[in-house]
Short mmCIF file of C-alpha atoms in Angstrom, two decimals:
data_model
loop_
_atom_site.label_atom_id
_atom_site.label_comp_id
_atom_site.label_asym_id
_atom_site.label_seq_id
_atom_site.Cartn_x
_atom_site.Cartn_y
_atom_site.Cartn_z
CA MET A 1 -38.03 -50.05 22.98
CA GLN A 2 -38.08 -49.65 26.84
CA ILE A 3 -41.33 -48.45 28.60
CA SER A 4 -40.81 -47.32 32.31
CA VAL A 5 -43.64 -45.76 34.60
CA THR A 6 -42.86 -43.50 37.99
CA PRO A 7 -45.11 -41.97 40.24
CA ASP A 8 -45.32 -38.25 40.63
CA VAL A 9 -47.09 -35.95 43.01
CA PHE A 10 -48.36 -32.52 42.53
CA LYS A 11 -49.39 -30.07 45.14
CA LEU A 12 -52.70 -28.58 44.74
CA ALA A 13 -53.12 -24.82 45.67
CA GLN A 14 -55.76 -25.43 48.08
CA VAL A 15 -57.95 -28.16 49.45
CA PHE A 16 -60.30 -29.68 46.59
CA THR A 17 -63.45 -31.32 47.52
CA ILE A 18 -65.85 -33.04 45.76
CA SER A 19 -69.04 -35.20 46.77
CA ARG A 20 -66.67 -38.37 47.16
CA GLY A 21 -64.10 -36.38 49.35
CA SER A 22 -61.14 -34.35 49.63
CA ARG A 23 -57.63 -34.21 48.40
CA THR A 24 -54.60 -31.87 48.84
CA GLU A 25 -52.31 -33.26 46.10
CA ALA A 26 -52.24 -34.87 42.70
CA LYS A 27 -50.78 -38.30 42.51
CA VAL A 28 -50.25 -38.93 38.72
CA LEU A 29 -48.07 -41.57 36.90
CA THR A 30 -45.24 -40.30 34.36
CA VAL A 31 -44.83 -42.88 31.52
CA ARG A 32 -41.84 -42.60 29.45
CA VAL A 33 -40.90 -44.96 26.03
CA GLU A 34 -37.75 -45.01 24.69
CA ASP A 35 -36.59 -45.97 21.26
CA GLU A 36 -33.67 -45.19 18.77
CA GLY A 37 -32.52 -42.62 21.16
CA HIS A 38 -35.88 -40.56 21.28
CA VAL A 39 -37.87 -40.50 24.78
CA GLY A 40 -41.85 -39.91 24.73
CA TRP A 41 -43.66 -39.18 27.66
CA GLY A 42 -47.13 -39.07 29.12
CA GLU A 43 -49.12 -39.13 31.95
CA CYS A 44 -52.28 -40.43 33.45
CA VAL A 45 -54.05 -40.35 36.85
CA PRO A 46 -55.72 -43.53 38.13
CA TYR A 47 -58.88 -42.99 39.49
CA ALA A 48 -60.64 -45.16 42.08
CA ARG A 49 -64.26 -44.77 40.96
CA TYR A 50 -63.07 -47.24 38.01
CA ASP A 51 -61.22 -49.60 40.61
CA GLU A 52 -57.79 -48.20 39.57
CA THR A 53 -54.91 -47.69 41.93
CA LEU A 54 -51.41 -46.21 41.04
CA GLU A 55 -50.18 -49.65 41.94
CA SER A 56 -52.62 -51.46 39.55
CA VAL A 57 -51.98 -49.16 36.66
CA THR A 58 -48.36 -49.43 37.07
CA ALA A 59 -48.55 -53.27 36.87
CA GLU A 60 -50.68 -53.02 34.00
CA ILE A 61 -48.07 -50.86 32.19
CA GLU A 62 -44.96 -52.74 33.33
CA ALA A 63 -46.48 -55.79 31.68
CA LEU A 64 -46.15 -54.43 28.46
CA SER A 65 -43.03 -55.70 26.55
CA GLY A 66 -41.51 -55.76 23.31
CA ARG A 67 -42.07 -53.35 20.42
CA LEU A 68 -45.16 -51.32 20.44
CA ASP A 69 -47.36 -48.92 18.43
CA ARG A 70 -50.42 -47.13 19.27
CA GLN A 71 -52.56 -49.98 17.21
CA ALA A 72 -50.70 -52.67 18.87
CA LEU A 73 -51.17 -51.24 22.27
CA TYR A 74 -55.25 -50.98 21.80
CA ASP A 75 -55.29 -54.85 21.32
CA LEU A 76 -53.05 -54.95 24.51
CA LEU A 77 -55.14 -52.67 26.98
CA PRO A 78 -58.44 -51.69 27.97
CA ALA A 79 -59.71 -48.30 27.85
CA GLY A 80 -58.58 -46.62 31.11
CA ALA A 81 -55.48 -44.72 32.59
CA ALA A 82 -52.62 -47.18 31.91
CA ARG A 83 -53.71 -46.98 28.19
CA PHE A 84 -53.72 -43.29 28.03
CA GLY A 85 -50.19 -42.90 29.51
CA VAL A 86 -48.67 -45.30 27.06
CA ASP A 87 -50.78 -43.74 24.02
CA ALA A 88 -49.73 -40.25 25.09
CA ALA A 89 -46.03 -41.37 25.31
CA LEU A 90 -46.39 -43.26 21.97
CA TRP A 91 -47.72 -40.05 20.22
CA ASP A 92 -44.89 -37.84 21.92
CA LEU A 93 -42.33 -40.17 20.67
CA GLU A 94 -43.61 -40.68 16.96
CA CYS A 95 -43.43 -36.93 17.00
CA LYS A 96 -39.88 -36.85 17.69
CA LYS A 97 -39.33 -39.13 15.38
CA ALA A 98 -41.04 -37.45 12.70
CA GLY A 99 -40.15 -34.21 13.71
CA LYS A 100 -43.86 -32.85 13.38
CA ARG A 101 -46.71 -31.84 15.83
CA ALA A 102 -49.22 -34.53 17.03
CA TRP A 103 -51.94 -32.57 15.31
CA GLU A 104 -50.22 -32.80 12.07
CA LEU A 105 -49.80 -36.78 12.53
CA ALA A 106 -53.44 -36.89 13.26
CA GLY A 107 -54.41 -34.79 10.16
CA LEU A 108 -56.28 -31.84 12.34
CA PRO A 109 -55.83 -28.09 11.66
CA LYS A 110 -53.68 -26.54 13.72
CA PRO A 111 -55.30 -26.07 17.16
CA GLY A 112 -55.70 -22.67 19.29
CA PRO A 113 -56.74 -21.69 22.44
CA GLU A 114 -60.11 -22.85 23.95
CA ILE A 115 -61.97 -21.40 26.85
CA THR A 116 -61.91 -23.76 29.65
CA ALA A 117 -64.21 -24.11 32.69
CA TYR A 118 -62.69 -23.53 36.29
CA THR A 119 -63.85 -25.61 39.00
CA LEU A 120 -64.87 -24.49 42.57
CA SER A 121 -64.26 -27.02 45.41
CA LEU A 122 -67.36 -28.03 47.16
CA ALA A 123 -67.66 -25.96 50.18
CA THR A 124 -70.19 -24.02 52.36
CA PRO A 125 -72.55 -21.58 50.73
CA ALA A 126 -70.60 -18.88 51.75
CA GLU A 127 -67.26 -20.48 50.71
CA MET A 128 -68.42 -20.99 47.55
CA GLN A 129 -69.73 -17.44 46.76
CA ALA A 130 -66.29 -16.37 47.89
CA GLN A 131 -64.42 -18.58 45.65
CA ALA A 132 -67.00 -17.52 43.04
CA ALA A 133 -66.14 -13.63 43.56
CA LYS A 134 -62.44 -14.17 43.27
CA ASN A 135 -62.80 -16.03 39.91
CA ALA A 136 -65.98 -14.09 38.72
CA HIS A 137 -63.39 -12.74 35.87
CA ARG A 138 -63.23 -16.07 34.54
CA PRO A 139 -66.20 -16.65 31.90
CA LEU A 140 -66.78 -20.17 32.60
CA LEU A 141 -67.18 -21.91 36.22
CA LYS A 142 -67.75 -25.21 37.07
CA ILE A 143 -69.55 -26.27 40.33
CA LYS A 144 -69.19 -29.78 42.25
CA LEU A 145 -72.58 -30.47 43.64
CA GLY A 146 -74.30 -33.51 44.76
CA THR A 147 -75.39 -32.64 48.54
CA PRO A 148 -78.98 -32.08 49.82
CA ASP A 149 -77.79 -28.43 50.07
CA ASP A 150 -76.99 -27.77 46.33
CA MET A 151 -79.52 -25.02 45.71
CA ALA A 152 -77.88 -23.22 48.45
CA ARG A 153 -74.64 -23.72 46.66
CA LEU A 154 -75.68 -22.97 43.40
CA GLU A 155 -77.56 -19.45 44.43
CA ALA A 156 -74.46 -18.60 46.16
CA VAL A 157 -71.99 -19.06 43.41
CA ARG A 158 -74.57 -17.14 40.94
CA ALA A 159 -74.58 -14.13 43.67
CA GLY A 160 -70.61 -14.17 43.66
CA ALA A 161 -70.60 -14.34 39.81
CA PRO A 162 -73.57 -13.27 38.17
CA LYS A 163 -71.94 -12.35 34.88
CA SER A 164 -69.93 -16.28 34.24
CA THR A 165 -71.56 -19.21 32.29
CA ILE A 166 -71.89 -21.58 34.68
CA ILE A 167 -71.95 -25.57 34.51
CA VAL A 168 -72.58 -28.37 37.39
CA ASP A 169 -71.23 -31.66 38.08
CA ALA A 170 -73.39 -33.61 40.33
CA ASN A 171 -70.93 -36.44 40.53
CA GLU A 172 -74.02 -39.24 40.10
CA GLY A 173 -75.39 -37.53 43.37
CA TRP A 174 -78.90 -36.64 42.18
CA SER A 175 -81.89 -39.03 41.85
CA ALA A 176 -84.49 -38.44 38.94
CA GLU A 177 -86.66 -36.74 41.37
CA VAL A 178 -83.87 -34.12 42.69
CA TYR A 179 -83.07 -33.33 38.89
CA ALA A 180 -86.19 -32.94 37.99
CA ASP A 181 -87.08 -30.58 41.20
CA LEU A 182 -83.95 -28.49 40.43
CA ALA A 183 -84.22 -28.08 36.76
CA PRO A 184 -86.44 -25.23 36.54
CA HIS A 185 -83.92 -23.61 39.17
CA LEU A 186 -80.93 -24.72 36.71
CA VAL A 187 -82.59 -22.58 33.97
CA ARG A 188 -83.54 -19.60 36.36
CA LEU A 189 -79.93 -19.42 37.59
CA GLY A 190 -78.33 -19.74 33.59
CA VAL A 191 -76.96 -23.10 34.19
CA ALA A 192 -75.53 -24.41 30.82
CA LEU A 193 -74.98 -27.82 31.68
CA VAL A 194 -75.49 -30.76 33.73
CA GLU A 195 -73.07 -33.46 34.34
CA GLN A 196 -73.90 -36.86 35.29
CA PRO A 197 -76.80 -36.22 37.56
CA LEU A 198 -77.71 -39.69 37.92
CA PRO A 199 -75.66 -42.51 39.30
CA ALA A 200 -74.26 -44.38 35.89
CA GLY A 201 -75.96 -47.60 36.61
CA GLU A 202 -79.46 -45.74 37.19
CA ASP A 203 -79.42 -42.86 34.04
CA GLU A 204 -82.40 -45.09 32.42
CA ALA A 205 -84.36 -42.85 34.21
CA LEU A 206 -83.07 -39.80 31.91
CA ILE A 207 -85.14 -41.71 28.90
CA GLY A 208 -88.30 -39.54 27.96
CA MET A 209 -87.66 -37.11 30.81
CA GLU A 210 -87.41 -33.22 29.92
CA ARG A 211 -84.09 -31.83 29.93
CA PRO A 212 -84.37 -28.03 29.49
CA VAL A 213 -80.82 -27.91 30.62
CA PRO A 214 -78.29 -30.37 28.29
CA VAL A 215 -77.38 -33.58 30.37
CA CYS A 216 -73.79 -34.68 29.85
CA ALA A 217 -72.52 -38.08 30.17
CA ASP A 218 -69.56 -38.63 32.45
CA GLU A 219 -69.09 -41.69 34.43
CA SER A 220 -71.54 -43.21 31.88
CA ALA A 221 -69.37 -42.26 28.99
CA HIS A 222 -66.00 -44.06 28.49
CA ASP A 223 -64.95 -44.78 24.76
CA CYS A 224 -66.87 -45.52 21.64
CA SER A 225 -68.37 -48.68 22.53
CA SER A 226 -70.43 -46.19 25.11
CA LEU A 227 -72.30 -44.32 22.96
CA PRO A 228 -75.10 -46.88 22.01
CA LYS A 229 -76.23 -47.14 26.01
CA LEU A 230 -76.55 -42.88 25.98
CA LYS A 231 -79.16 -42.77 23.47
CA GLY A 232 -82.09 -40.82 24.51
CA LYS A 233 -80.34 -40.28 28.19
CA TYR A 234 -77.95 -37.69 27.08
CA ASP A 235 -77.32 -34.62 25.12
CA VAL A 236 -73.50 -34.03 25.38
CA VAL A 237 -70.65 -36.60 25.68
CA ASN A 238 -67.71 -35.72 28.10
CA ILE A 239 -64.39 -37.33 26.93
CA LYS A 240 -61.71 -37.53 29.47
CA LEU A 241 -58.37 -39.28 28.02
CA ASP A 242 -58.10 -41.06 31.05
CA LYS A 243 -61.57 -42.82 30.27
CA THR A 244 -61.06 -43.41 26.55
CA GLY A 245 -57.34 -44.55 27.08
CA GLY A 246 -55.52 -42.08 25.11
CA LEU A 247 -55.94 -39.89 22.64
CA THR A 248 -56.46 -42.22 19.44
CA GLU A 249 -59.65 -43.59 20.95
CA ALA A 250 -60.61 -39.72 21.81
CA LEU A 251 -60.64 -38.42 18.66
CA LYS A 252 -62.52 -41.31 17.25
CA LEU A 253 -65.07 -40.88 20.25
CA ARG A 254 -65.48 -36.97 19.03
CA GLU A 255 -65.99 -37.82 15.45
CA ALA A 256 -68.62 -40.69 16.63
CA ALA A 257 -70.26 -38.47 19.41
CA LEU A 258 -70.77 -35.53 16.59
CA ALA A 259 -72.03 -37.72 14.04
CA GLU A 260 -74.80 -39.07 16.34
CA GLY A 261 -75.93 -35.76 17.00
CA TYR A 262 -74.39 -35.24 20.57
CA LYS A 263 -72.62 -32.08 21.58
CA VAL A 264 -69.00 -32.78 22.96
CA MET A 265 -67.48 -31.55 26.27
CA VAL A 266 -63.77 -32.63 26.96
CA GLY A 267 -62.70 -32.94 30.69
CA CYS A 268 -60.19 -33.99 32.85
CA MET A 269 -58.97 -35.85 35.81
CA VAL A 270 -56.71 -33.49 38.38
CA GLY A 271 -53.36 -33.54 36.74
CA SER A 272 -50.60 -31.52 35.21
CA SER A 273 -50.20 -29.74 32.04
CA LEU A 274 -49.09 -33.09 30.68
CA ALA A 275 -52.06 -35.04 30.99
CA MET A 276 -54.03 -31.73 29.67
CA ALA A 277 -51.96 -31.59 26.59
CA PRO A 278 -53.43 -34.45 24.30
CA ALA A 279 -56.87 -33.26 25.23
CA THR A 280 -56.15 -29.57 23.99
CA LEU A 281 -56.48 -31.41 20.58
CA VAL A 282 -59.98 -33.28 21.23
CA ALA A 283 -61.24 -29.81 22.87
CA GLN A 284 -61.14 -27.77 19.34
CA GLY A 285 -64.29 -26.74 18.91
CA ALA A 286 -66.12 -28.50 21.72
CA MET A 287 -69.21 -27.01 23.21
CA ILE A 288 -67.61 -26.99 26.67
CA THR A 289 -63.84 -27.17 27.41
CA ASP A 290 -62.92 -28.65 31.09
CA LEU A 291 -59.27 -28.66 31.36
CA ASP A 292 -58.56 -26.57 34.31
CA GLY A 293 -56.34 -29.44 36.05
CA PRO A 294 -53.37 -27.01 36.20
CA LEU A 295 -54.99 -24.16 37.47
CA LEU A 296 -55.66 -26.02 40.55
CA LEU A 297 -51.88 -26.83 41.26
CA ALA A 298 -49.49 -24.91 43.24
CA GLU A 299 -46.64 -26.41 40.87
CA ASP A 300 -46.62 -27.82 37.56
CA ARG A 301 -44.48 -29.55 34.56
CA ASP A 302 -41.42 -27.56 33.15
CA THR A 303 -43.10 -25.67 30.14
CA PRO A 304 -46.59 -25.79 31.31
CA LEU A 305 -49.50 -25.08 29.30
CA LEU A 306 -50.39 -21.34 28.66
CA PHE A 307 -53.84 -20.07 30.19
CA ASP A 308 -54.95 -16.68 29.43
CA ASP A 309 -57.83 -14.75 28.51
CA ARG A 310 -58.14 -16.56 25.36
CA GLY A 311 -58.60 -19.96 27.41
CA VAL A 312 -55.92 -23.02 27.56
CA HIS A 313 -53.25 -22.91 24.56
CA PRO A 314 -52.10 -26.34 22.97
CA PRO A 315 -49.02 -27.30 24.31
CA GLU A 316 -45.32 -26.17 23.19
CA ALA A 317 -43.53 -29.20 21.70
CA ALA A 318 -41.00 -29.02 24.52
CA LEU A 319 -43.90 -30.36 26.79
CA TRP A 320 -45.73 -32.67 24.40
CA GLY A 321 -46.66 -33.54 21.02
#
């Protein structure tokens, strides 16, 4: 069994900005696992918020040796981008060896399309209104907030897309006081969900707070071990495979979160269709699907995911799984 990892860069269709900064390209790692004449592949996106770099994640993957399966991998690597890349490649390899699709191996029903959010880049209110108007045909829009001018931006987006459902992502940019002040306006403007309003280390303030709009844990939720810390603070758990460390853990987290009464959101980093492909299985029946990474790119993988009026479709076997 041979494992290799290479960096890839995908240009974005336009500059993408959140409260932490701007980017013009998506830098990802492509992982390949070769065994018995078959090659499985996957993609991961190292994330600086979790002290990951292209170099550090590459080193984690290159340190692996010998024969691996998905269970052994979970004993060797922690949750994070490195494990996701290898886990995805092992799933793909197993599918190719067995001649079956990933959903069959996972014992899941055949997946279908899910409506996905489309993320508007952080900009001036006027620019965001223009972005919203351009994408007003989309049923679900996501707004990156976490600035002193959030209300103006939110009002502008609603004016630009009066019929779309809106979710907002504060990226840990609010305080408890700011959230409490904004909550009535979020209701008034028809916001369906708020992602991570408070910093992960300060979210105790959410306990006992009125939450007229469901609050979703993002930076506070990683894998199954995160669930006990979310109790009383959140209504929804955002499952991102780069955080769970792969499809294997993501499916466990979805089952555990639903069993504990949470609703589920399935999100992504900015990456290609290869990174989104495993997440489409987790997204089946989710409250919110946010797998728009490929829609933000100027270029994508061969045999990319299909996006149409019904949403994001599961991958073709030629792409993954």
